[in-house]
mmCIF file of C-alpha atoms and ligand atoms in Angstrom:
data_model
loop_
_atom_site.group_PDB
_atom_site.id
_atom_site.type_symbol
_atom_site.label_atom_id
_atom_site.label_comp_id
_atom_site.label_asym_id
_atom_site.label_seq_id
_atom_site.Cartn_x
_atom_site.Cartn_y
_atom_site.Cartn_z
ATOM 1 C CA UNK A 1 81.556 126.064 93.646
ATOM 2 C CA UNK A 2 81.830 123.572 96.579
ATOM 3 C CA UNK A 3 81.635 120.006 95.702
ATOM 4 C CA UNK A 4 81.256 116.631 97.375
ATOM 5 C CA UNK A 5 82.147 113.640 95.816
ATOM 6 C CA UNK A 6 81.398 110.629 97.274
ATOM 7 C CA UNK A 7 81.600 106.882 96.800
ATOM 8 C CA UNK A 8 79.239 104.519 97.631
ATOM 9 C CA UNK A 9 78.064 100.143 97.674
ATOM 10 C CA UNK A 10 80.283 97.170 96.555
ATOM 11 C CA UNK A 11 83.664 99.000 95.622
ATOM 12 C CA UNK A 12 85.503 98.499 92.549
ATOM 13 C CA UNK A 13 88.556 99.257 89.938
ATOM 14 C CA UNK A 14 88.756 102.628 88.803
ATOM 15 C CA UNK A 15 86.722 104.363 91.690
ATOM 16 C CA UNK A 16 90.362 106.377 92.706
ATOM 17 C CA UNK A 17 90.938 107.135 88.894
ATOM 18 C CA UNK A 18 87.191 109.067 89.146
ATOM 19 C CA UNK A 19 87.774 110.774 92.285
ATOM 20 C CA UNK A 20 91.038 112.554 90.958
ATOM 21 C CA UNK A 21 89.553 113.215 87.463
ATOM 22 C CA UNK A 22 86.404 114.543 89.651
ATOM 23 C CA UNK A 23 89.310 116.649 91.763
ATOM 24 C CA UNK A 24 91.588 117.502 88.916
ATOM 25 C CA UNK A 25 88.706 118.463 87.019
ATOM 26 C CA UNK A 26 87.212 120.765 89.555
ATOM 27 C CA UNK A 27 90.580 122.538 90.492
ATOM 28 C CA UNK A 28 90.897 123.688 86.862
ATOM 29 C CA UNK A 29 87.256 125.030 86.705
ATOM 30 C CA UNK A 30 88.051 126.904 90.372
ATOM 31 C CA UNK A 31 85.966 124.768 92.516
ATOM 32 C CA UNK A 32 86.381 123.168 96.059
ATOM 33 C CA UNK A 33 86.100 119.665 96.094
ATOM 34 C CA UNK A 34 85.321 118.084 100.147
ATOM 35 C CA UNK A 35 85.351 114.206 100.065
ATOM 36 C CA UNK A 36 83.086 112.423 101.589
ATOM 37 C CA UNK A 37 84.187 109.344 103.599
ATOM 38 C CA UNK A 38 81.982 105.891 103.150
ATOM 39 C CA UNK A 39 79.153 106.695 100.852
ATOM 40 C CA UNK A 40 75.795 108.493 101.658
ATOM 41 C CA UNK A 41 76.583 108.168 105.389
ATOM 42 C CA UNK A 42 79.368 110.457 105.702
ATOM 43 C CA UNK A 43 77.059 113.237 105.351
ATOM 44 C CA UNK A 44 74.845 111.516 108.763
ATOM 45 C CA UNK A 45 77.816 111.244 110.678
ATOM 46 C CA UNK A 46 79.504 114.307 109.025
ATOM 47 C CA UNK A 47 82.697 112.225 107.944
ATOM 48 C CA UNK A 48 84.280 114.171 105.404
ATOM 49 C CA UNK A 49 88.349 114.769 104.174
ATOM 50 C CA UNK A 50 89.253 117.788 102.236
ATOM 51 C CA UNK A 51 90.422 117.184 98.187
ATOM 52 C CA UNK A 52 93.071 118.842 97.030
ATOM 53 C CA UNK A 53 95.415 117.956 94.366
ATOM 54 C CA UNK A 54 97.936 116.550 96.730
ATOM 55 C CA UNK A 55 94.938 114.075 98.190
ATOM 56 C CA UNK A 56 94.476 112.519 94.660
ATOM 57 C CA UNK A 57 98.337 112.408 93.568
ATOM 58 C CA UNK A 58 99.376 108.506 92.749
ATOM 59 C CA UNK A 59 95.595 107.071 93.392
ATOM 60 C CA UNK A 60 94.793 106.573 90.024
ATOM 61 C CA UNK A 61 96.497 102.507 89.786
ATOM 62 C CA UNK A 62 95.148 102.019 93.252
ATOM 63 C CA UNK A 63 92.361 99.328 93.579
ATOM 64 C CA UNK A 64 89.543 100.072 96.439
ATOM 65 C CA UNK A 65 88.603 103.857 97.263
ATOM 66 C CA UNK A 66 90.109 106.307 99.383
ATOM 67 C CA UNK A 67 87.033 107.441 100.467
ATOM 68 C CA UNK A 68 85.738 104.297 101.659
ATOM 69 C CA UNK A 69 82.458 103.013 100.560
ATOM 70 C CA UNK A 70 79.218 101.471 102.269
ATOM 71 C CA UNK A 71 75.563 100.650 101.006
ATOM 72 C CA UNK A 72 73.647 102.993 103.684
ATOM 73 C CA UNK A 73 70.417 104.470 102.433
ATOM 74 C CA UNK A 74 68.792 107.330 103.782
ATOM 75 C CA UNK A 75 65.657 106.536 103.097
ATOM 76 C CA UNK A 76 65.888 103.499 104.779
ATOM 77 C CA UNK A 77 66.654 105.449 107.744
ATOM 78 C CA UNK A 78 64.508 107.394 110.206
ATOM 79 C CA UNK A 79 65.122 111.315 109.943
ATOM 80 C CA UNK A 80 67.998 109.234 107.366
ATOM 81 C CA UNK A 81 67.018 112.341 104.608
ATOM 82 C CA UNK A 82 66.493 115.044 106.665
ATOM 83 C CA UNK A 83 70.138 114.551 108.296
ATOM 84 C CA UNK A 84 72.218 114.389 104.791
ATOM 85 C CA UNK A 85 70.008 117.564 103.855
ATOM 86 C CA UNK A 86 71.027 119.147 106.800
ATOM 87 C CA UNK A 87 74.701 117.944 106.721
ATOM 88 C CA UNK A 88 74.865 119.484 103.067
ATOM 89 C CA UNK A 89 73.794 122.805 103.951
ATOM 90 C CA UNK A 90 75.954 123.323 106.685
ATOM 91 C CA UNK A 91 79.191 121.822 104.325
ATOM 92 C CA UNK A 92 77.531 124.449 102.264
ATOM 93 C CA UNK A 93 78.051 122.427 99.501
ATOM 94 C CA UNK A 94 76.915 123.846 96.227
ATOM 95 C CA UNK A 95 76.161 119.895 95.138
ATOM 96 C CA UNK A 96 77.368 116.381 95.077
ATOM 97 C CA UNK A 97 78.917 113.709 92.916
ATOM 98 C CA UNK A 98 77.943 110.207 93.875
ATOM 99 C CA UNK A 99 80.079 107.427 92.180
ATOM 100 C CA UNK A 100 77.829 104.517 92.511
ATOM 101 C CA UNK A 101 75.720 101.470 91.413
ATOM 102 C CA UNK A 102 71.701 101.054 91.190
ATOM 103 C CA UNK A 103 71.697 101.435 95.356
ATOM 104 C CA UNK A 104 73.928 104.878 95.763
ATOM 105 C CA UNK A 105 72.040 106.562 92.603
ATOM 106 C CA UNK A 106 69.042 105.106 93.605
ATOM 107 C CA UNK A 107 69.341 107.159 96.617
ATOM 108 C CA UNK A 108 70.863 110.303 94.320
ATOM 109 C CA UNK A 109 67.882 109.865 92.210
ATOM 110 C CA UNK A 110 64.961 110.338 95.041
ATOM 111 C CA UNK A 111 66.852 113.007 96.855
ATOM 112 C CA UNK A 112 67.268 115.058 93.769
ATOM 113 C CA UNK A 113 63.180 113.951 92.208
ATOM 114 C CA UNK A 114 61.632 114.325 96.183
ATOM 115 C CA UNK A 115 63.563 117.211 97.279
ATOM 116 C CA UNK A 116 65.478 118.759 94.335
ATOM 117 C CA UNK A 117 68.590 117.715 95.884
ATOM 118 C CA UNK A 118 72.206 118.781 93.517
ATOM 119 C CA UNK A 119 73.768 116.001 92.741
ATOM 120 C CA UNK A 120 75.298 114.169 89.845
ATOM 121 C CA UNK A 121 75.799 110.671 89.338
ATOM 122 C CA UNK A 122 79.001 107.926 87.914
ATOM 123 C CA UNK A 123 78.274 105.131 87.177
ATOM 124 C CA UNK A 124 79.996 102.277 88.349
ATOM 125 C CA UNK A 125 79.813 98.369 89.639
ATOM 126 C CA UNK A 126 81.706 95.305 88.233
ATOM 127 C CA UNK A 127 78.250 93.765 87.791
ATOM 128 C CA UNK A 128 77.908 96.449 84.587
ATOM 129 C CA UNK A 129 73.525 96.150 84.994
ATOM 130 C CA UNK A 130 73.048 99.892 84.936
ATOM 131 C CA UNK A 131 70.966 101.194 82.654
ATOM 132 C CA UNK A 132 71.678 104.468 80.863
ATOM 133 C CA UNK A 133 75.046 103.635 80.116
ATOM 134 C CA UNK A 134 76.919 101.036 77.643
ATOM 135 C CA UNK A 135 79.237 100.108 80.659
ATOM 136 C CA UNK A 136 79.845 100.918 83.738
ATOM 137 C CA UNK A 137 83.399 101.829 85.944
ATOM 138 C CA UNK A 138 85.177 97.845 86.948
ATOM 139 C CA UNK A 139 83.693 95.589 84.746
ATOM 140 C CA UNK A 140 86.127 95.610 82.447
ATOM 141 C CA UNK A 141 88.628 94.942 85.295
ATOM 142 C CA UNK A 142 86.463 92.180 86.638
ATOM 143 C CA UNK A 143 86.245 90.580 83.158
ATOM 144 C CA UNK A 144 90.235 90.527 82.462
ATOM 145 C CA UNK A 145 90.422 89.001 86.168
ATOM 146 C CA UNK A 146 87.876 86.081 85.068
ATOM 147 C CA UNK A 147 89.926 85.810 81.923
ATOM 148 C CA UNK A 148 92.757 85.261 82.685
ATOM 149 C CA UNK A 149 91.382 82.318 86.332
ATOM 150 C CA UNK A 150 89.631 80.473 82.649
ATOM 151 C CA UNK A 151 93.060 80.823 81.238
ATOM 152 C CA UNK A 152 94.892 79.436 83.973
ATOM 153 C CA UNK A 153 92.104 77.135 84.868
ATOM 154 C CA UNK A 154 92.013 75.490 80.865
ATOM 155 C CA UNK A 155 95.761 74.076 81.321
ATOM 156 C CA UNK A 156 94.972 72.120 84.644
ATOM 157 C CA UNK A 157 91.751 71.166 83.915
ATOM 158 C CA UNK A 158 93.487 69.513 80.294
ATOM 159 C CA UNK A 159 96.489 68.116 82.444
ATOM 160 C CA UNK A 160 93.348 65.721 84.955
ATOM 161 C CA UNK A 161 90.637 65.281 82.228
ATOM 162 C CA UNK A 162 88.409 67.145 84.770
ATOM 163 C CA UNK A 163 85.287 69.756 84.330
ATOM 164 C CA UNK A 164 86.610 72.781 85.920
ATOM 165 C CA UNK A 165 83.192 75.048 87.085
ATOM 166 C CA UNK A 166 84.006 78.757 87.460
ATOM 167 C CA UNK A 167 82.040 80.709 89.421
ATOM 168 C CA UNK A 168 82.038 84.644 89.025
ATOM 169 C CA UNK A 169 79.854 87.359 90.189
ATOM 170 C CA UNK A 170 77.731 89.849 88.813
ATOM 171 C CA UNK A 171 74.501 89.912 90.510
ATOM 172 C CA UNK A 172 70.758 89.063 88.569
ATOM 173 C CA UNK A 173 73.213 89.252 85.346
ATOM 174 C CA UNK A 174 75.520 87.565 83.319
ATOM 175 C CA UNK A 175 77.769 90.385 82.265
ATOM 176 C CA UNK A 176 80.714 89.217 83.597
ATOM 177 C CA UNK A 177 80.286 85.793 83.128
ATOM 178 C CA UNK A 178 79.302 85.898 79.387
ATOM 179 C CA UNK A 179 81.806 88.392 78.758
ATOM 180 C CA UNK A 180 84.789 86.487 80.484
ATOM 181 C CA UNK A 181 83.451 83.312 79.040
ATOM 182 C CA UNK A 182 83.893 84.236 75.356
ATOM 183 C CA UNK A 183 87.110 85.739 75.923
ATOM 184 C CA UNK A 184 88.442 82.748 78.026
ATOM 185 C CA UNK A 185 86.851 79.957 75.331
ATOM 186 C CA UNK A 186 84.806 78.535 77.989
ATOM 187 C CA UNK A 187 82.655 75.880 76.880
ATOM 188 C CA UNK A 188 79.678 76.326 78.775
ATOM 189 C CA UNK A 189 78.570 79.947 79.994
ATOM 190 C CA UNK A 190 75.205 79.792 82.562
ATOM 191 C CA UNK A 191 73.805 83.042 82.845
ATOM 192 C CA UNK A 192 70.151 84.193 84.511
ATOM 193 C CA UNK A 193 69.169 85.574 81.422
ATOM 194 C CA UNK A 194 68.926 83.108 79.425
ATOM 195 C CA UNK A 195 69.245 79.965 81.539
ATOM 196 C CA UNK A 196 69.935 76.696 80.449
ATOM 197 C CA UNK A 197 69.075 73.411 80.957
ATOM 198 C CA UNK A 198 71.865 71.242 83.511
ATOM 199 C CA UNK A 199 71.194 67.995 81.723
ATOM 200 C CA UNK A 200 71.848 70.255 77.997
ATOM 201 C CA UNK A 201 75.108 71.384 80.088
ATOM 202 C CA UNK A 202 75.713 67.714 80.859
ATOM 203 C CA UNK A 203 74.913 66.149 77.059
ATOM 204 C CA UNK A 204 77.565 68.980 75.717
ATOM 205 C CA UNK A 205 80.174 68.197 77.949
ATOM 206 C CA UNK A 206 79.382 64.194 77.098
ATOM 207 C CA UNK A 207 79.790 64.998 73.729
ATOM 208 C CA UNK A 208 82.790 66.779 73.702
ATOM 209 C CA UNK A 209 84.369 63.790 75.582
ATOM 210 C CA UNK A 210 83.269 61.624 72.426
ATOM 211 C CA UNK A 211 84.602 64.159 70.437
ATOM 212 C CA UNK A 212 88.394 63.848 72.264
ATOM 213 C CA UNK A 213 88.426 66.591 74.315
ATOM 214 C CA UNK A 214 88.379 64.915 77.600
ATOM 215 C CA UNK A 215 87.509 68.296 79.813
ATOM 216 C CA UNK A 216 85.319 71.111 80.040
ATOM 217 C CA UNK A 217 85.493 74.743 81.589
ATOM 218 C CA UNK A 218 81.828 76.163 82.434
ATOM 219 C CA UNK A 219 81.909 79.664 83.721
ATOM 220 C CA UNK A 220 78.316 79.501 86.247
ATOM 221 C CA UNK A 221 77.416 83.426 86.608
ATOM 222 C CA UNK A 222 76.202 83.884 90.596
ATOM 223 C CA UNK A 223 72.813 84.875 88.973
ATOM 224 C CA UNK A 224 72.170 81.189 87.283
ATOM 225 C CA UNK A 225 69.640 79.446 89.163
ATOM 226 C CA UNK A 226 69.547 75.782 88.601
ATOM 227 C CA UNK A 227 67.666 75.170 85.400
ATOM 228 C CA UNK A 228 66.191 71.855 84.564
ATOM 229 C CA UNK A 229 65.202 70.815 80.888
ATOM 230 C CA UNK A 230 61.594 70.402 82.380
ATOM 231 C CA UNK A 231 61.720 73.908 82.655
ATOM 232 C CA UNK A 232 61.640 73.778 86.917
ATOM 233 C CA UNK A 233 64.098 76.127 88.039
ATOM 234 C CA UNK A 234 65.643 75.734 91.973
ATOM 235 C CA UNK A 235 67.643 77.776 93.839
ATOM 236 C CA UNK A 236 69.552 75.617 96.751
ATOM 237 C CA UNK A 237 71.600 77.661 97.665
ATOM 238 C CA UNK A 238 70.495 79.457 101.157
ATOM 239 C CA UNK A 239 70.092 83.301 100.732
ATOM 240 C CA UNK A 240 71.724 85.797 102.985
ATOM 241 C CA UNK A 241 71.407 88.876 103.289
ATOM 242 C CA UNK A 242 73.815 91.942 104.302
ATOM 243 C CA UNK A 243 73.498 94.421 107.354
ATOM 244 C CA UNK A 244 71.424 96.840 105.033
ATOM 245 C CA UNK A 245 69.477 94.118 103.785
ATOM 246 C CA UNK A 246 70.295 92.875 100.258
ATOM 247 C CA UNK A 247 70.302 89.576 99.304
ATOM 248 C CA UNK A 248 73.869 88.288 99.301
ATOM 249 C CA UNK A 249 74.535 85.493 96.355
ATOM 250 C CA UNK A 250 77.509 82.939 95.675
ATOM 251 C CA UNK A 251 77.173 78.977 95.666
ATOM 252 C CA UNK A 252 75.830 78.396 92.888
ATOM 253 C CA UNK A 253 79.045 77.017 90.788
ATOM 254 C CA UNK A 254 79.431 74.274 93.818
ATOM 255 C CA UNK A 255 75.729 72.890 92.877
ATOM 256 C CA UNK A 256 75.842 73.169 89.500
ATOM 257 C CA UNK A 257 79.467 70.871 90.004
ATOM 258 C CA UNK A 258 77.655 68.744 91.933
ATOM 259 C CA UNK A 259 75.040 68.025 89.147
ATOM 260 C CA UNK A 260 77.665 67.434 86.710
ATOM 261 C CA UNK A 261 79.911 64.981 88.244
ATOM 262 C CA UNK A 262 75.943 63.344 89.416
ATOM 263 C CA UNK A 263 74.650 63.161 86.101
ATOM 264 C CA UNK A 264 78.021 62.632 83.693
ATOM 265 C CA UNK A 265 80.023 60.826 86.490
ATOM 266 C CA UNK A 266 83.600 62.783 85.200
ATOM 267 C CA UNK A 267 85.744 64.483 87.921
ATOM 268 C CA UNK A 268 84.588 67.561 89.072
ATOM 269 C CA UNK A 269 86.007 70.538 90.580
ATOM 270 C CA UNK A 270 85.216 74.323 91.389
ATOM 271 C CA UNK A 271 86.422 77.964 91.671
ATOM 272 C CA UNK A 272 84.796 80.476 93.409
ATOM 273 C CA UNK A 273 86.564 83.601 91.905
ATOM 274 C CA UNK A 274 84.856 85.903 94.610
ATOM 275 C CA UNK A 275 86.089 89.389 95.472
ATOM 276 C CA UNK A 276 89.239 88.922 93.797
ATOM 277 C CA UNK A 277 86.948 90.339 90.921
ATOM 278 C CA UNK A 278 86.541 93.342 93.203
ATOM 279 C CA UNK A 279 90.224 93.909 93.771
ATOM 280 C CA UNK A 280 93.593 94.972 92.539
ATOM 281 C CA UNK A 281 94.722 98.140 90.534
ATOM 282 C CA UNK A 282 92.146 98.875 87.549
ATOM 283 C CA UNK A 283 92.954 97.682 83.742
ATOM 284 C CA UNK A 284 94.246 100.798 81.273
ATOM 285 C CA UNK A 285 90.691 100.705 79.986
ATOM 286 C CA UNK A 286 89.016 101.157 82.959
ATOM 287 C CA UNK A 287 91.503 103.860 84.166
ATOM 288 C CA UNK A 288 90.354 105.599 81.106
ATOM 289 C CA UNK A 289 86.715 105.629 81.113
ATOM 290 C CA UNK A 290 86.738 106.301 85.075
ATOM 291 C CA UNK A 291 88.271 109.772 83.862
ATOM 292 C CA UNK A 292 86.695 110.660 81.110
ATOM 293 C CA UNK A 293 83.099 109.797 83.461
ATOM 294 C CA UNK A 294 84.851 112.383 86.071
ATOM 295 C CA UNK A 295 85.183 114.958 83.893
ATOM 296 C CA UNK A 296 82.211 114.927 82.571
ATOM 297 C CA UNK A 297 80.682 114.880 86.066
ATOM 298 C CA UNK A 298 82.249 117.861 86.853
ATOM 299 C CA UNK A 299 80.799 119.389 83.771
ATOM 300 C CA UNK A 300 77.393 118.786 84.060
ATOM 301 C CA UNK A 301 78.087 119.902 87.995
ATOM 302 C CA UNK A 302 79.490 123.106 86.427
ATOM 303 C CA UNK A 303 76.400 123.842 84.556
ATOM 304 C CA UNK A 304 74.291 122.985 87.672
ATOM 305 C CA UNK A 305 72.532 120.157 85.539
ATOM 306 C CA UNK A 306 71.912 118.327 88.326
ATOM 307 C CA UNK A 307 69.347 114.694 88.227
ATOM 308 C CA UNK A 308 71.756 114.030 85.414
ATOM 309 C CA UNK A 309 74.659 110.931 85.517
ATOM 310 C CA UNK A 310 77.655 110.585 82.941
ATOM 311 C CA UNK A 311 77.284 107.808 80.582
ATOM 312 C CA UNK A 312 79.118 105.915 78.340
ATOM 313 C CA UNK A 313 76.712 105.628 74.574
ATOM 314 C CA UNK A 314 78.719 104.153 71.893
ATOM 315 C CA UNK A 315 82.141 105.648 72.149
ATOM 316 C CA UNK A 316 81.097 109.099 72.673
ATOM 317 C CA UNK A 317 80.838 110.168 76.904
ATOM 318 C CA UNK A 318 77.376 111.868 77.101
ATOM 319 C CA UNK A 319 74.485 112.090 79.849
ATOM 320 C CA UNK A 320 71.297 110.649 81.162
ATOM 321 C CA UNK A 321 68.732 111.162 83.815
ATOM 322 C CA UNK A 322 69.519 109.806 87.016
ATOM 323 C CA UNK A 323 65.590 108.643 86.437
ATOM 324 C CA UNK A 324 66.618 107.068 83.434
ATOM 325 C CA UNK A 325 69.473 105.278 85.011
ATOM 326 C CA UNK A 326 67.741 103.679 88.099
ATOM 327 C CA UNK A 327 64.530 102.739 86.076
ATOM 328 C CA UNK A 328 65.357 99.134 85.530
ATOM 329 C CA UNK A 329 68.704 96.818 85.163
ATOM 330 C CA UNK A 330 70.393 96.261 81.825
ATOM 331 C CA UNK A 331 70.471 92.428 80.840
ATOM 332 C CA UNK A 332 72.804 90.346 78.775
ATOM 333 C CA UNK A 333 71.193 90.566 75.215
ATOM 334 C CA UNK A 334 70.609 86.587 74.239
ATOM 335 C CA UNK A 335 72.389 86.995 70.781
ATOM 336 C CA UNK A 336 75.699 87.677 73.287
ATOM 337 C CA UNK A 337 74.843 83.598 74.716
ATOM 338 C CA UNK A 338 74.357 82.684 71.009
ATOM 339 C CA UNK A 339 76.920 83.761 69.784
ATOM 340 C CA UNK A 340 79.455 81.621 72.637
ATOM 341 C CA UNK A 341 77.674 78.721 71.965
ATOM 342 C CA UNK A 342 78.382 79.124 67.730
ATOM 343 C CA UNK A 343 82.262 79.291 69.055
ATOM 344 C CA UNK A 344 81.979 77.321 72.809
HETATM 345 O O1 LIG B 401 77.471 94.468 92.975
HETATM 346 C C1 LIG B 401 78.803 94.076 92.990
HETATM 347 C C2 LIG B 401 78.961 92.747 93.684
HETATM 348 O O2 LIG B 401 80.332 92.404 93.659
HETATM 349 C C3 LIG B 401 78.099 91.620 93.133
HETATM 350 O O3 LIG B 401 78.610 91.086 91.942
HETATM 351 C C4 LIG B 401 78.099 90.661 94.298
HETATM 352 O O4 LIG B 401 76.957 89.833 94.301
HETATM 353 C C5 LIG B 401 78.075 91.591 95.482
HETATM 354 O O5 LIG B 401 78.573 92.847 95.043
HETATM 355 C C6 LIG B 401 78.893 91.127 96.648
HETATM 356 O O6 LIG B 401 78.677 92.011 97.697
HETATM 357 P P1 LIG B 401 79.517 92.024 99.055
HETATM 358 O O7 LIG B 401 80.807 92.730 98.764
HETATM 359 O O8 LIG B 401 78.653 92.768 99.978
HETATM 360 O O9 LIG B 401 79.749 90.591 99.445
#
């Protein structure tokens, strides 16, 4: 067989490790593997790099993706389908594997449902909102990278007596932030799931200050939308969007310091941890489930099970339908936000 592999919206850790299991994988079953460069629209502009096991040798700690990523959508696109159908015929490519996020499978998913297109999806995104799979490639990255900013933000924020607000990405979900927030000891997690009230953020904070403990970390998810104990929910901060139109979020953790240090008067400060989260070689963890997801791509790509996308259930690796995966995202349960406030 000849097989693309392809990589495509907001990159992450781990991407590298699933292209060379993907390659490795494929080399040892007999099959060509063609890269292709910067998501769905290297096969528009016909921008691909052969894959051989020389290509992949000492990727697998890299950050990023060698193939370079982008959020393009075909659909979106006049003549957009008919040009990657065309451009995969004359690769003669037997099918695809997309590594990707909601956007990139979204895209697999139609192709394959509208015009029984071969591909096979990975999931991946640091947000971890996919659905179909227990987690997804660079969240666990993201979350040691949160960690260890809570870690290193606790010993300052103890040295001033201040309220250190963290703010960390993730999209319409608190993934990251609930995840990194338990494992950091934050005292406060705000997540869009379950959102709560500033002045209930403010009357914890006041009380730990009676209790002694003269600061506060609150890790502010970029989801959280300002919540007040009314119920009256605002979003101030002005939404952009990207050049293929999604809305772009961060600002949040400034306004939500801003209504602490208004309403509790104690010195205030915040981190935006940004696409640091995004960045940097890929934890042992997520090293190992990036593989294990390529192999099993290159599987179900073997058995020409294509509309199908590697997932993670329990421990075990097994498979979903690319319908399955793109049908809605995967929320923070609220027992997860319970459960930091029994030990926050
Ligand atoms: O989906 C991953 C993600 O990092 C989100 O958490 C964040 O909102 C977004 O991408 C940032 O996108 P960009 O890299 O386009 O700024």
């Amino acid at each position: 067989m000849r097989l693309g592999v392809l990589t495509g919206g907001g990159d992450c850790p781990g991407l590298n490790a699933a292209i060379r299991a993907i390659v490795r994988g494929s080399l040892v079953g007999g099959h060509e593997v063609v890269g292709i460069r910067h998501g769905w629209h290297g096969l528009v502009a016909g921008e691909t790099v052969p894959l051989d096991r020389r290509a992949v040798a000492g990727i697998l700690p890299r950050g990023g993706t060698i193939l370079g990523t982008s959020s393009y959508d075909c659909f979106r696109e006049d003549g957009g389908v008919a040009a990657v159908l065309a451009s995969t015929n004359a690769l003669e490519l037997d099918g695809v594997v997309a590594i990707g996020g909601e956007g990139t499978l979204g895209v697999a998913h139609r192709l394959h449902a509208e015009h029984g297109y071969p591909v096979i999806g990975v999931p991946k995104t640091i947000d971890n909102d996919l659905a179909g799979t227990d987690v997804t490639i660079g969240f666990d990255t993201a979350v040691h990278v949160c960690t260890e900013a809570i870690d290193r933000l606790h010993s300052t924020a103890e040295s001033h007596n201040r309220v250190m607000v963290v703010e960390v990405m993730g999209r319409n979900t608190g993934w990251i932030a609930a995840a990194s927030g338990v494992a950091g000891g934050a005292d406060v997690i705000l997540v869009p799931e379950v959102p709560t009230p500033i002045e209930d953020v403010c009357e914890h904070i006041r009380r730990r200050h009676d209790d002694g403990k003269d600061f506060s970390i609150v890790v502010a998810a970029e989801g959280y939308p300002l919540t007040r104990s009314s119920g009256a929910q605002e979003s101030p901060v002005a939404q952009a969007t990207d050049e293929y139109g999604y809305p772009r979020l961060g600002g949040i953790g400034r306004v939500v310091a801003d209504e602490i240090a208004r309403l509790t008067g104690f010195d205030t400060r915040v981190t935006v941890l940004g696409h640091t989260q995004r960045g940097g070689t890929p934890t042992a963890r997520d090293r190992f489930l990036a593989t294990r997801l390529g192999l099993k791509a290159v599987e179900l790509a073997t058995g020409r099970d294509w509309g199908r996308m590697a997932a993670v259930h329990g421990n075990e690796i097994a498979d979903v339908s690319l319908e399955e995966a793109t049908r809605g995202r995967r929320s923070v349960p609220p027992g997860w936000i319970e459960a930091a406030r029994v030990v926050g």
